[in-house]
Coordinates of C-alpha atoms and ligand atoms in Angstrom, one line a residue:
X229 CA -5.8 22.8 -27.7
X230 CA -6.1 19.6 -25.6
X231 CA -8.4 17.1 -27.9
X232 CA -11.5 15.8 -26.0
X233 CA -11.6 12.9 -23.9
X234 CA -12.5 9.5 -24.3
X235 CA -15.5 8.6 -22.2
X236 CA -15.8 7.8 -18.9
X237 CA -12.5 9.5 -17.3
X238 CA -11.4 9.3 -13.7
X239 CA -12.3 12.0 -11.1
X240 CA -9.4 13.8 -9.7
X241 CA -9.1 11.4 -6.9
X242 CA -9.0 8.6 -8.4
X243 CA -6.3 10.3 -10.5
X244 CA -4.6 10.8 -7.2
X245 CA -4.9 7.1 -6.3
X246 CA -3.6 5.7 -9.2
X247 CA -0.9 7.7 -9.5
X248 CA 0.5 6.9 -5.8
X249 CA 1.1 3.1 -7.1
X250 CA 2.2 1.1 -3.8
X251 CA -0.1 1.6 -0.9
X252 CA 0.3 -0.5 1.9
X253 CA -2.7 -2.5 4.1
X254 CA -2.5 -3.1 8.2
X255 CA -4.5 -6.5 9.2
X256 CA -4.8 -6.1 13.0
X257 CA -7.2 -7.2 15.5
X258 CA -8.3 -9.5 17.9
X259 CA -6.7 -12.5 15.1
X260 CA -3.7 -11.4 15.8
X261 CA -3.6 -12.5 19.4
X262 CA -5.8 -16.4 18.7
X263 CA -3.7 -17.0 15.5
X264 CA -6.8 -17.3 13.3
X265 CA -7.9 -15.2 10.2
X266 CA -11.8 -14.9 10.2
X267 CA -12.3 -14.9 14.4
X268 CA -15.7 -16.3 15.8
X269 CA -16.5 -13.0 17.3
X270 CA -17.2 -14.9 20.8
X271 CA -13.2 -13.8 21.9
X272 CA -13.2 -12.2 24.7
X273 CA -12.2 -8.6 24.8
X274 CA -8.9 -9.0 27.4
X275 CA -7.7 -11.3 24.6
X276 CA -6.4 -8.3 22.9
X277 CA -3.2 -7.2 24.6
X278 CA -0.6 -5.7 22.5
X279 CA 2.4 -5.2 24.7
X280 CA 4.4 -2.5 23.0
X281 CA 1.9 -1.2 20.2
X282 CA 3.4 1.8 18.2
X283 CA 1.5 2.9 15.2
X284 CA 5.0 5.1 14.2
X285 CA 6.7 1.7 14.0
X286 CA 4.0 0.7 11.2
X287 CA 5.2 3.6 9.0
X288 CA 8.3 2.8 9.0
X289 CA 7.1 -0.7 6.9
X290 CA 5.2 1.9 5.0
X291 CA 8.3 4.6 4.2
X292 CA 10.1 1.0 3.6
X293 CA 7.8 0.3 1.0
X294 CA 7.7 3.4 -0.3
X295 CA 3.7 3.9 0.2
X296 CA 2.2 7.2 0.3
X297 CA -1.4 6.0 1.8
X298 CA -1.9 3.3 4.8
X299 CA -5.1 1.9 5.6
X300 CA -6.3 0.4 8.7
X301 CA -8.6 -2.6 9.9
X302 CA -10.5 -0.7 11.9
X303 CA -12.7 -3.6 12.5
X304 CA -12.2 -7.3 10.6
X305 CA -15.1 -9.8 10.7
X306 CA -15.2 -10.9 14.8
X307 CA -16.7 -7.6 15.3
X308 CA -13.7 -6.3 18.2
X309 CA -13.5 -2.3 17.6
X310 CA -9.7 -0.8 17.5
X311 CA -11.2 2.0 18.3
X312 CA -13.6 2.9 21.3
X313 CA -17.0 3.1 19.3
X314 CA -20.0 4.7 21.5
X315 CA -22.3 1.9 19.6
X316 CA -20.8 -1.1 21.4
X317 CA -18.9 -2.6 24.2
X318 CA -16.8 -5.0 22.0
X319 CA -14.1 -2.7 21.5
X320 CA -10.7 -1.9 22.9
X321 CA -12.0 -0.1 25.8
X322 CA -13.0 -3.3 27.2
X323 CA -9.7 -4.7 26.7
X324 CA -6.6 -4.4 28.9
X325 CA -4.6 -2.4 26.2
X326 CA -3.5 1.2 28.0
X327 CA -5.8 0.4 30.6
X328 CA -9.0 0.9 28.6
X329 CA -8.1 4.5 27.7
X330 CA -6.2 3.3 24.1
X331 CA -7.2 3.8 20.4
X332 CA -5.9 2.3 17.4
X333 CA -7.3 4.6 15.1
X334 CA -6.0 7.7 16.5
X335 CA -2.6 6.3 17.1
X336 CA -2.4 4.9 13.8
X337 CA -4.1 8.1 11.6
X338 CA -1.8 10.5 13.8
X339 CA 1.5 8.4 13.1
X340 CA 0.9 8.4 9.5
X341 CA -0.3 12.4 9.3
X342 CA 3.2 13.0 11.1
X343 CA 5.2 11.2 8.2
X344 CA 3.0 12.6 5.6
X345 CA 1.1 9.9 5.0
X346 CA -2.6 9.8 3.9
X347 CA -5.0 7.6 6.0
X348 CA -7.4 4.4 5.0
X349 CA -10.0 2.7 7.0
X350 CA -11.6 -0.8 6.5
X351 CA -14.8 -1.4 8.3
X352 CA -16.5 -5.1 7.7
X353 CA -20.0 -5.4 7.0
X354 CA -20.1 -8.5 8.1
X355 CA -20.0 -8.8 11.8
X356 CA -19.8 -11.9 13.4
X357 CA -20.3 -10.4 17.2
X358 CA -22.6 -8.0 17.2
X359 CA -26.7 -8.8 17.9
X360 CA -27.9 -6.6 15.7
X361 CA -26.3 -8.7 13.1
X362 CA -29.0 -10.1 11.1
X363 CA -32.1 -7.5 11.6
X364 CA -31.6 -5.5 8.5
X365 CA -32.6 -2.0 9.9
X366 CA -30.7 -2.4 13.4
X367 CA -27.7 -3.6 11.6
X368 CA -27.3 -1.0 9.0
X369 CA -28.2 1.9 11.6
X370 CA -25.4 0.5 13.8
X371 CA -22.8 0.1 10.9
X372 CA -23.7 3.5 9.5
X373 CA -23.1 4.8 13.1
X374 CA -19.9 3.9 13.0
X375 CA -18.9 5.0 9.9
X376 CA -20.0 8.8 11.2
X377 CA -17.4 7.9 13.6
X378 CA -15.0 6.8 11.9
X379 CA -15.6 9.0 9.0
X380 CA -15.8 12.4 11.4
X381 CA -13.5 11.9 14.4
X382 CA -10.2 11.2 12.9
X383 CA -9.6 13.8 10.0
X384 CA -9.2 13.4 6.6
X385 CA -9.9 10.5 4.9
X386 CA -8.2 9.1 1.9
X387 CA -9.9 6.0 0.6
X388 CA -12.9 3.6 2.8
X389 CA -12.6 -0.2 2.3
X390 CA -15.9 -2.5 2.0
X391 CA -14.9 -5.9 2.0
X392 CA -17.3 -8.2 0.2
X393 CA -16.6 -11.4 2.3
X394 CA -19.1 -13.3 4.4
X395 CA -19.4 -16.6 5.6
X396 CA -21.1 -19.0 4.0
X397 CA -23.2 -19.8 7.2
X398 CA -23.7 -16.1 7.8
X399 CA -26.9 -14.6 8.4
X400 CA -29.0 -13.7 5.0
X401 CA -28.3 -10.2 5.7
X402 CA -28.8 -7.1 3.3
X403 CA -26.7 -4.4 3.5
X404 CA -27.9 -0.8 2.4
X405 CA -24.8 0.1 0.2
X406 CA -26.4 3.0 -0.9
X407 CA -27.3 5.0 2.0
X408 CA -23.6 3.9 2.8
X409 CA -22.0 5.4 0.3
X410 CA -23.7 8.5 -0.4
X411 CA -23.1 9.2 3.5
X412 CA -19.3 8.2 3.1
X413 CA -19.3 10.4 0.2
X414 CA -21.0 13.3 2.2
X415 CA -18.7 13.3 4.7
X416 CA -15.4 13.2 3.0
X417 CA -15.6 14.5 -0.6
X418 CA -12.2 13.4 -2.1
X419 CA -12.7 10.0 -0.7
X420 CA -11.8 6.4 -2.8
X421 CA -14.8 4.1 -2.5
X422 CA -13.8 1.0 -2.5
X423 CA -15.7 -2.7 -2.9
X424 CA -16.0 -5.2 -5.3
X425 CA -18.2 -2.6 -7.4
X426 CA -16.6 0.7 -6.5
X427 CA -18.1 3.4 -6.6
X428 CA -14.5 4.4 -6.9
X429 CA -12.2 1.4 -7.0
X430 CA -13.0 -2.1 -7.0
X431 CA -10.9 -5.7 -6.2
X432 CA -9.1 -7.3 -8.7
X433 CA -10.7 -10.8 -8.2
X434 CA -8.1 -12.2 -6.3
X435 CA -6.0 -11.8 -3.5
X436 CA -2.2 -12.9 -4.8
X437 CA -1.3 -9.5 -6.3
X438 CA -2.6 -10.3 -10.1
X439 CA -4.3 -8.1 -12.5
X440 CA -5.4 -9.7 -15.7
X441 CA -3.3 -9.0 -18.8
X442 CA -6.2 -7.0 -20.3
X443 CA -7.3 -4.5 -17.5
X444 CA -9.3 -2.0 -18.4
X445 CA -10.0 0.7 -15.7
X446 CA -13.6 0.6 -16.7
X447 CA -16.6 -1.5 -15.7
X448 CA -20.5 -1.6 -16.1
X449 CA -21.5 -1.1 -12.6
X450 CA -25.0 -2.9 -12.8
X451 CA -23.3 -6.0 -13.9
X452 CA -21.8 -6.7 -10.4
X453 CA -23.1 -7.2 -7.2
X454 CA -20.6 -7.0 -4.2
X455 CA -19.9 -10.2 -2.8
X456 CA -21.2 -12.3 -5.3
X457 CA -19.5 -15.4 -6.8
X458 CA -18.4 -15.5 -10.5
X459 CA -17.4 -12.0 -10.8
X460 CA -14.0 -12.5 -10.2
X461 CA -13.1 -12.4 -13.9
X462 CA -15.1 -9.2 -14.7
X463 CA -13.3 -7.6 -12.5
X464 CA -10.4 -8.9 -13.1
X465 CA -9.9 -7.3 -16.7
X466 CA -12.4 -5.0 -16.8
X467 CA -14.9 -3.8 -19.5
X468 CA -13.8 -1.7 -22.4
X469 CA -17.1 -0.9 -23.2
X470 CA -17.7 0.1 -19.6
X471 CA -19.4 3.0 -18.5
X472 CA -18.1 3.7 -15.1
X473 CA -14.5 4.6 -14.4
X474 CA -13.5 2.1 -11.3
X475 CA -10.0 1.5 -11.8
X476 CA -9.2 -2.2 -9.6
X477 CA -6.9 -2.6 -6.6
X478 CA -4.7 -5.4 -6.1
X479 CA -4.7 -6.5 -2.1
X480 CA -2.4 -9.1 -1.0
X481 CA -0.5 -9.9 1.6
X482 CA 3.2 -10.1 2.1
X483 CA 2.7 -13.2 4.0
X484 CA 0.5 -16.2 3.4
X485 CA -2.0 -14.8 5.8
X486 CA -3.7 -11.4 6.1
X487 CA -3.0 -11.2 10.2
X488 CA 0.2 -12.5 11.8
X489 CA 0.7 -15.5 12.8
X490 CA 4.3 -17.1 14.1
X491 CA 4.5 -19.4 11.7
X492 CA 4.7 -17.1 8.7
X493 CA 7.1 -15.3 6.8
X494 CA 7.3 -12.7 4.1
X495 CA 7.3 -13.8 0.6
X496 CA 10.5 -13.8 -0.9
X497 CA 12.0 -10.5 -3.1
X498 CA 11.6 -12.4 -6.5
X499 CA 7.7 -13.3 -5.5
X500 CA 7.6 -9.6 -4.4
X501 CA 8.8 -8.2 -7.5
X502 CA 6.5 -10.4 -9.6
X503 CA 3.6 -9.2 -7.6
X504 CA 4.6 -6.0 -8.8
X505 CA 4.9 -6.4 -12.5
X506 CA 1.3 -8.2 -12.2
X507 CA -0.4 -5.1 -10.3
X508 CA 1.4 -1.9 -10.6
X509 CA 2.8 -2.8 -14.2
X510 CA -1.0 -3.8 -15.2
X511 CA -2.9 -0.9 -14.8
X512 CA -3.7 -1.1 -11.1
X513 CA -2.4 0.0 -8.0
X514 CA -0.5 -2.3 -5.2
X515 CA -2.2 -2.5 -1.8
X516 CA 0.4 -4.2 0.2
X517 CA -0.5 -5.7 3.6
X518 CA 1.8 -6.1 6.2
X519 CA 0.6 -7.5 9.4
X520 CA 1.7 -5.9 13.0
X521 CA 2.3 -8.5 15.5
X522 CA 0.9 -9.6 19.0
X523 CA 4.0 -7.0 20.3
X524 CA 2.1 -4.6 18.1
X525 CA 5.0 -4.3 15.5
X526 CA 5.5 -5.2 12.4
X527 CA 8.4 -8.3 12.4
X528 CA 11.6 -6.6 11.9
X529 CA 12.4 -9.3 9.2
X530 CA 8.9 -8.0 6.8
X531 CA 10.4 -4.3 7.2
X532 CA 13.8 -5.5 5.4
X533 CA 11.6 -7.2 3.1
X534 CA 9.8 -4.0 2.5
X535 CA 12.8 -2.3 2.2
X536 CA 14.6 -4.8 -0.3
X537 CA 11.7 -5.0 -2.8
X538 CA 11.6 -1.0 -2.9
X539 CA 15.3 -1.1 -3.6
X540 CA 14.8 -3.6 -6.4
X541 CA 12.0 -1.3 -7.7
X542 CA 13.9 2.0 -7.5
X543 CA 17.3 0.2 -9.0
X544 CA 15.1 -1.1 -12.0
X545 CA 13.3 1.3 -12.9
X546 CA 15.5 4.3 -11.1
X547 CA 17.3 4.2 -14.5
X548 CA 15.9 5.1 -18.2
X549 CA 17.6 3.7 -20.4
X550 CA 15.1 5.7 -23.4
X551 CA 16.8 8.7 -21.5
X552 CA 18.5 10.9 -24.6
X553 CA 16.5 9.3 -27.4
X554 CA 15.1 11.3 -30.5
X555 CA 11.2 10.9 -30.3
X556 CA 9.4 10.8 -33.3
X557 CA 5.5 9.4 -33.9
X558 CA 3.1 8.6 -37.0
X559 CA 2.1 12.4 -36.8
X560 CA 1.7 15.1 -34.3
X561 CA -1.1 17.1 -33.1
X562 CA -0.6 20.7 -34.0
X563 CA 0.5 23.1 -31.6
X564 CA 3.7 21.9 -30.1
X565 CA 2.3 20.6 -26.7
X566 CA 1.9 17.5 -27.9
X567 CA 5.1 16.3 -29.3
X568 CA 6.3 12.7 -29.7
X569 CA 9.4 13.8 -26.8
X570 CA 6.9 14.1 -24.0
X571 CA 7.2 10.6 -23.5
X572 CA 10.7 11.0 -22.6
X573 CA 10.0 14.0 -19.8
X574 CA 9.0 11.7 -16.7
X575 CA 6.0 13.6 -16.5
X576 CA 2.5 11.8 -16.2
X577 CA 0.7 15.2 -17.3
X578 CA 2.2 16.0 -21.0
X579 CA 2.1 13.5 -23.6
X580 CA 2.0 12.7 -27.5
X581 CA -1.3 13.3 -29.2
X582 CA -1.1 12.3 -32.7
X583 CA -2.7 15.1 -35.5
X584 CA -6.6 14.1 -36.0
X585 CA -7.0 12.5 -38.8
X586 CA -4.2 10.3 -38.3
X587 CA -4.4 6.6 -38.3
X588 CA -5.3 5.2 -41.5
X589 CA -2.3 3.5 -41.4
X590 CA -1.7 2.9 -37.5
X591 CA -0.5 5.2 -34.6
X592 CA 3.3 4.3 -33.9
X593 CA 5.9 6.2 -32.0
X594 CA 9.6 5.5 -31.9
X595 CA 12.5 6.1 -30.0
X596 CA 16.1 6.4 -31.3
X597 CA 18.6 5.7 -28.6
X598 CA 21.7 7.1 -28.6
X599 CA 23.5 4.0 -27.6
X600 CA 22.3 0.5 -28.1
X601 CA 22.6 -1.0 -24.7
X602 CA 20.2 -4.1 -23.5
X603 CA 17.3 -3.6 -21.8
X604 CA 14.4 -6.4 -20.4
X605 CA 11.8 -4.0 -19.8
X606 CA 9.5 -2.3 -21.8
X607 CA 7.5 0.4 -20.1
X608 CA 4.5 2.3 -21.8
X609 CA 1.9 4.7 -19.7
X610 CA -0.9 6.3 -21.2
X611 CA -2.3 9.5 -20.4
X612 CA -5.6 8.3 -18.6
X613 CA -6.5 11.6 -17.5
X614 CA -8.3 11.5 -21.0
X615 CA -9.7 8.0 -20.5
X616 CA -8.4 4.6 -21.2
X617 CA -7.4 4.3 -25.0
X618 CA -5.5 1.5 -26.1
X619 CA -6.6 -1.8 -26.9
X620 CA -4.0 -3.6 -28.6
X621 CA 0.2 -2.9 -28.9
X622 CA 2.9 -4.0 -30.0
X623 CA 7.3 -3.2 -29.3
X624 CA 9.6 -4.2 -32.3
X625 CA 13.4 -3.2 -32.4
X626 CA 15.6 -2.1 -35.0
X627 CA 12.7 -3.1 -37.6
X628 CA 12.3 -5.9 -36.9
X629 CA 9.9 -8.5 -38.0
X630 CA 8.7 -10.0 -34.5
X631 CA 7.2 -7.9 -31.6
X632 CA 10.0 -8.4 -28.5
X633 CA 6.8 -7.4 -26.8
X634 CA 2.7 -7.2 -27.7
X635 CA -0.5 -7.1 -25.0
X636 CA -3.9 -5.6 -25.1
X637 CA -4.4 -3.5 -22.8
X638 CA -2.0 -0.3 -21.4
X639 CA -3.6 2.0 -18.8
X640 CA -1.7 4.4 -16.7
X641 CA 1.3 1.8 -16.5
X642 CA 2.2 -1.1 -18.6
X643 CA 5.3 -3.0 -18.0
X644 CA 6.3 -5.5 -20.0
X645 CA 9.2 -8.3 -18.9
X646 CA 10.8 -9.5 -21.9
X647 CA 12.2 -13.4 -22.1
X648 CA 15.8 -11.7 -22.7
X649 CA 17.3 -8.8 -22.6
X650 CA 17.3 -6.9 -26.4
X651 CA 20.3 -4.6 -27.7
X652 CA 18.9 -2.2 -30.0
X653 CA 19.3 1.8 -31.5
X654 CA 15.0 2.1 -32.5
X655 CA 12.3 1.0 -30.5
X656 CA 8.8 1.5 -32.0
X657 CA 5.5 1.2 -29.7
X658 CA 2.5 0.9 -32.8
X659 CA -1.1 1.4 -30.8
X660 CA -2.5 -1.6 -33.2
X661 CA -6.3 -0.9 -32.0
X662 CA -8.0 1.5 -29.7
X663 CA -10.9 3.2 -28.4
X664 CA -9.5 6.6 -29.5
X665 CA -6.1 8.2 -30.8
X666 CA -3.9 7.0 -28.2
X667 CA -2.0 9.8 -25.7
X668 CA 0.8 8.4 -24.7
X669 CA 2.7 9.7 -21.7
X670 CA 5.7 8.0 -21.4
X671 CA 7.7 4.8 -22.9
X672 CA 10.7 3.7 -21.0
X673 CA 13.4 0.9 -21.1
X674 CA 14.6 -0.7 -18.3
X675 CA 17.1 -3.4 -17.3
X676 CA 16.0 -5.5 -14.4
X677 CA 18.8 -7.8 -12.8
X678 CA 16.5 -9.7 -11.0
X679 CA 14.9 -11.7 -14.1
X680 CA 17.4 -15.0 -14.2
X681 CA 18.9 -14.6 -17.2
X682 CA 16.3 -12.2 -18.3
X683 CA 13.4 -13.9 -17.6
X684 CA 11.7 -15.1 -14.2
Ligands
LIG98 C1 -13.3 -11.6 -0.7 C2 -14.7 -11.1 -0.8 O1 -15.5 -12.2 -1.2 C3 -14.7 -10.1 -2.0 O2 -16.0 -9.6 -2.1 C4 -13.6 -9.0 -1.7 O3 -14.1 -8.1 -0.8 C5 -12.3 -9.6 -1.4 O4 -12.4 -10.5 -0.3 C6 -11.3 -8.6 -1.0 O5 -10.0 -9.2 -0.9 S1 -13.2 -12.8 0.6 C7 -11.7 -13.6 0.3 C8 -11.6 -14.7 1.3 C9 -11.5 -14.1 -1.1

């Protein structure tokens, strides 16, 4: 049998999230068309004018990216609806865009469902338009409105995004996250919550792509409260003796803005692929914004981009080179599902469980290669199905004396970059300290060309 979990575990949604790794974010909206980032709310409506929008385009950046979920700005902080809410006139059926008839939302959910791809929204709290703004009851009634909307009109509903930003001059406002949430969560059941306190997923702490080195999947919940300053580094490693399973998102943008504007460009591949190793390769999952344009495409240049750092991604790690290696571990929990060579199956649901009782003298597992040929990337995974374990590892080669690699944390993916690239028949993961006995999932060994000389 299965040996019992380690306290708190994700739900299977969150399960589902993680897994999926890249998603990818759409910033578009009435800043697209005034070239600013937070608008004043006081544009006027015929401002927005896209003249060739197609949402089908926009998936195309996603396939290019290799992102299984987009998600939408629905509505950013000047208040302008992309969709035509019954709740207000400051939407896009006040604007010239398809004559008054046109709606984002539908476009966009309907051009993801037919490429297979499952839908976000992001709705602002903070509204910078609307009157209501500011009288607490009027406000939250309309917001909540809108999420019914949103939540019930345009089908199912992968993850809801509740951004914790606000002005500094903005209205003392209180927002009734509660009533929120629990109505979010009654209308779509498998739904990912997520703000800077979950329920479900919560930000990182920054917005340049960047878990911390330790990031643990867990949090205390009543330590936070969204929007706040000062929690930035709470959330961005986490608690390990958190009670709450709210594993972070990293959202940044491929550009230096989070809407278009004509002066921009797309970060370079090697800035890309960094990102990458910060977010996906600590524990978290990659929400990649690409902005759409005032055309209402996304610039054919970001697409390449897109395209060119999911190439890189798929040559590195496309090839195992643990692939044919004898497994063996510190012991093995009895009944042959939990062998040492599950690691080596490319499966994220078997994995080595050592025997209990084991660890007096530390959990290890080791690989034996059948050829010695260098590799720059170390990649461990545990099994976080059964909650977040490790605390403390370490990667030595051939026996030798000095890790080629050591961190704290691992979590569903732990990629490690090494300074140069190691030649080497044994490679031994030891689980120095941990909650519980580790379950490991996979170890891998890559060779990424992109590091300069191994290192970037
Ligand atoms: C920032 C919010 O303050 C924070 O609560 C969170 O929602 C974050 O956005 C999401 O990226 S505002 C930003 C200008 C740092």
């Amino acid at each position: 049998t299965p040996p019992l979990p380690v306290l708190p575990v994700p739900t299977a949604a969150q399960l589902r999230w993680q897994r999926r790794e890249v998603i990818m974010f759409f910033h578009f909206g009435m800043n697209t068309f005034t070239d600013s980032e937070w608008g004043t709310g006081r544009e006027s409506p015929a401002t927005f004018r896209p003249t060739a929008l197609d949402a089908s385009q926009w998936m195309d950046a996603a396939g290019a990216a290799g992102a299984s979920l987009v998600i939408l700005v629905a509505k950013h902080h000047d208040g302008f609806c992309l969709w035509p809410s019954a709740y207000t006139a400051h939407s896009v059926r006040a604007s010239p865009w398809r004559g008054g008839r046109g709606d984002v939302v539908r476009e966009f959910a309907d051009a993801a469902r037919a490429r297979g791809l499952d839908v976000g929204i992001y709705l602002s709290p903070w509204d910078r338009h609307d009157e209501r703004y500011g009288r607490e009851g009027a406000y939250n009634e309309y917001y909540l409105a809108q999420l019914h909307e949103l939540l019930t009109g345009y089908g199912s509903v992968s993850e809801i995004w509740f951004d914790g930003a606000k002005g500094k001059n903005a209205t003392n406002m209180t927002y009734h996250f509660q009533e929120w949430f629990q109505t979010v969560r009654q209308l779509q059941s498998s739904i990912n919550i997520f703000s800077d306190d979950g329920p479900d997923l919560r930000w990182v702490g920054d917005e340049n792509g960047s878990a911390g080195s330790t990031c643990w999947s867990t949090i205390n919940r009543s330590k936070i409260t969204i929007g706040e300053a000062g929690i930035e580094k709470y959330l961005n490693t986490g608690d390990p003796r958190g009670r709450d399973w709210v594993p972070p998102e990293c959202d940044v943008s491929i550009r230096p803005g989070w809407f278009w504007h004509k002066n921009e460009t797309a970060k370079p591949l090697l800035k890309l692929l960094e990102i990458y190793y910060n977010s996906v390769g600590r524990n978290c999952v990659l929400l990649l914004n690409a902005p759409p344009n005032t055309t209402g495409l996304v610039d054919a240049a970001d697409i390449a981009r897109l395209r060119e750092f999911r190439a890189a991604v798929t040559s590195i790690f496309g090839t195992d080179l643990a692939a044919g290696s004898a497994a063996r571990a510190s012991s093995e929990r009895g009944g042959g599902r939990f062998a040492a060579a599950n690691v080596l199956d490319g499966r994220d649901d078997t994995y080595w469980a050592p025997a209990s009782g084991d660890g007096k003298n530390g959990y290890w597992i080791e690989l034996r290669r059948p050829a010695s040929s260098a590799f720059n990337v170390v990649r461990i995974q545990e099994h976080v199905a059964m909650g977040q374990r490790v605390e403390r590892h370490e990667v030595y080669v051939d026996g030798g004396g000095v890790a080629v690699a050591n961190g704290t944390t691992v979590g569903h993916k732990r990629l490690h970059r090494l300074a140069s690239p190691v030649a080497g028949r044994t490679v031994r993961v030891w689980m120095a300290s941990r909650l519980g006995p580790p379950l490991v999932s996979a170890v891998g060994l890559h060779l990424d060309p992109f590091a300069a000389g191994g290192t970037m």
